[in-house]
Amino acid sequence: MRQTHSFVSIGGLTREDILSLIAEAAEAERQPNRTLLQGRIVATLFFEPSTRTRLSFETAANRLGAKVIGFSDPKVSSTTKGETLNDTIRMVSNYADVIVMRHHLEGAALYAAEISDKPVINAGDGAHEHPTQTMLDLYSIHKTQGGLDGLDLCLVGDLKYGRTVHSLIQAMRHFNPRFHFVAPKELAMPDEYKQQLQAWGIPYVEHTDLTPEVISQCDILYMTRVQRERFQDLAEYEKVKDLYVLRAAMLGGARENMKILHPLPRVNEIAVDVDDTPHAYYFRQAENGLYMREAIICDTLGIPLH
Ligand code: NCD
């Protein structure tokens, strides 16, 4: 267990860090209610909308005995009066022991971590990263596949703006994966990430169609929502929003162990008839977020669960 530290980017984690957090999450799942954080204050500052991320962080804090302060809508904070992020963070870091923050600007979490003398946890910074989502994705993959090594992952949808897939490929680099990317040209995986994969020697194949053949080749099918809020031109969004809809009828040739993940919220990407198939795992995945976020809060404060 490291000293108190921020959790801003997935890139800085080693294979051992990742496996150790997964073990801590399993421990949290075994016993979610504890008093480890009694007397501590967790601040949740959400400058962008959220359901699962904020609620699971707040539930995690409450289940560990901490108290929670914060806002879920920046309109009710002094941001609307023109207060800078710098000033908000300085002040909140005097109130709370750890700050969980989601912000629309890429790099906002790193910036906040530099200002704050308390740990900052990145709950999403623009289209950049979402490292705690990735940790719960990895926990879900580990639980369903019995490990993380040597898996075939197919990432589908908005690979350009989707921050969850950007963090996921970086974390998986330690585990010898093979990737399929399914996206329209407009939403393809950005070159910077593809170049990183090449430098790491990790194979990937790009597709524009989600076919049963691609589905039959993967252990994890990771669906994503087209990130409407990141488009400058909504006419462009309309063109791509419904390109991929996964239906139960497309799963006939899937591997038995194949699980479908989605960070949620889903819009149209997964038809409800998929929910009752043995491949659907997205609601359990969201539940896993609670345990992983208990592990992450404790980790940033240097408090072991084991
Ligand atoms: C994701 C996000 O905010 O990036 N949601 C989440 O945290 N579970 C995915 C999304 O909004 O599409």
Short mmCIF file of C-alpha atoms and ligand atoms in Angstrom, two decimals, residues 52-53 102 130 133 163-164 225 227 263-265, ligand 1:
data_model
loop_
_atom_site.label_atom_id
_atom_site.label_comp_id
_atom_site.label_asym_id
_atom_site.label_seq_id
_atom_site.Cartn_x
_atom_site.Cartn_y
_atom_site.Cartn_z
CA ARG A 52 -23.29 5.62 -11.44
CA THR A 53 -19.90 7.16 -10.88
CA ARG A 102 -15.42 14.96 -12.83
CA HIS A 130 -11.78 7.63 -16.74
CA GLN A 133 -14.18 3.11 -14.60
CA ARG A 163 -12.76 8.19 -22.34
CA THR A 164 -13.44 4.75 -20.88
CA ARG A 225 -22.45 5.21 -26.13
CA GLN A 227 -20.74 10.85 -26.72
CA PRO A 263 -19.88 1.63 -18.83
CA LEU A 264 -23.51 2.83 -19.06
CA PRO A 265 -25.65 4.81 -19.63
C1 NCD B 1 -19.10 6.89 -18.87
C2 NCD B 1 -18.46 8.26 -18.80
O1 NCD B 1 -18.92 9.13 -18.07
O2 NCD B 1 -17.45 8.41 -19.50
N1 NCD B 1 -20.09 6.72 -17.89
C3 NCD B 1 -19.75 6.27 -16.67
O3 NCD B 1 -18.98 6.88 -15.96
N2 NCD B 1 -20.24 5.09 -16.29
C4 NCD B 1 -19.57 6.53 -20.22
C5 NCD B 1 -20.57 7.43 -20.88
O4 NCD B 1 -21.00 8.44 -20.33
O5 NCD B 1 -20.93 7.09 -22.01
#
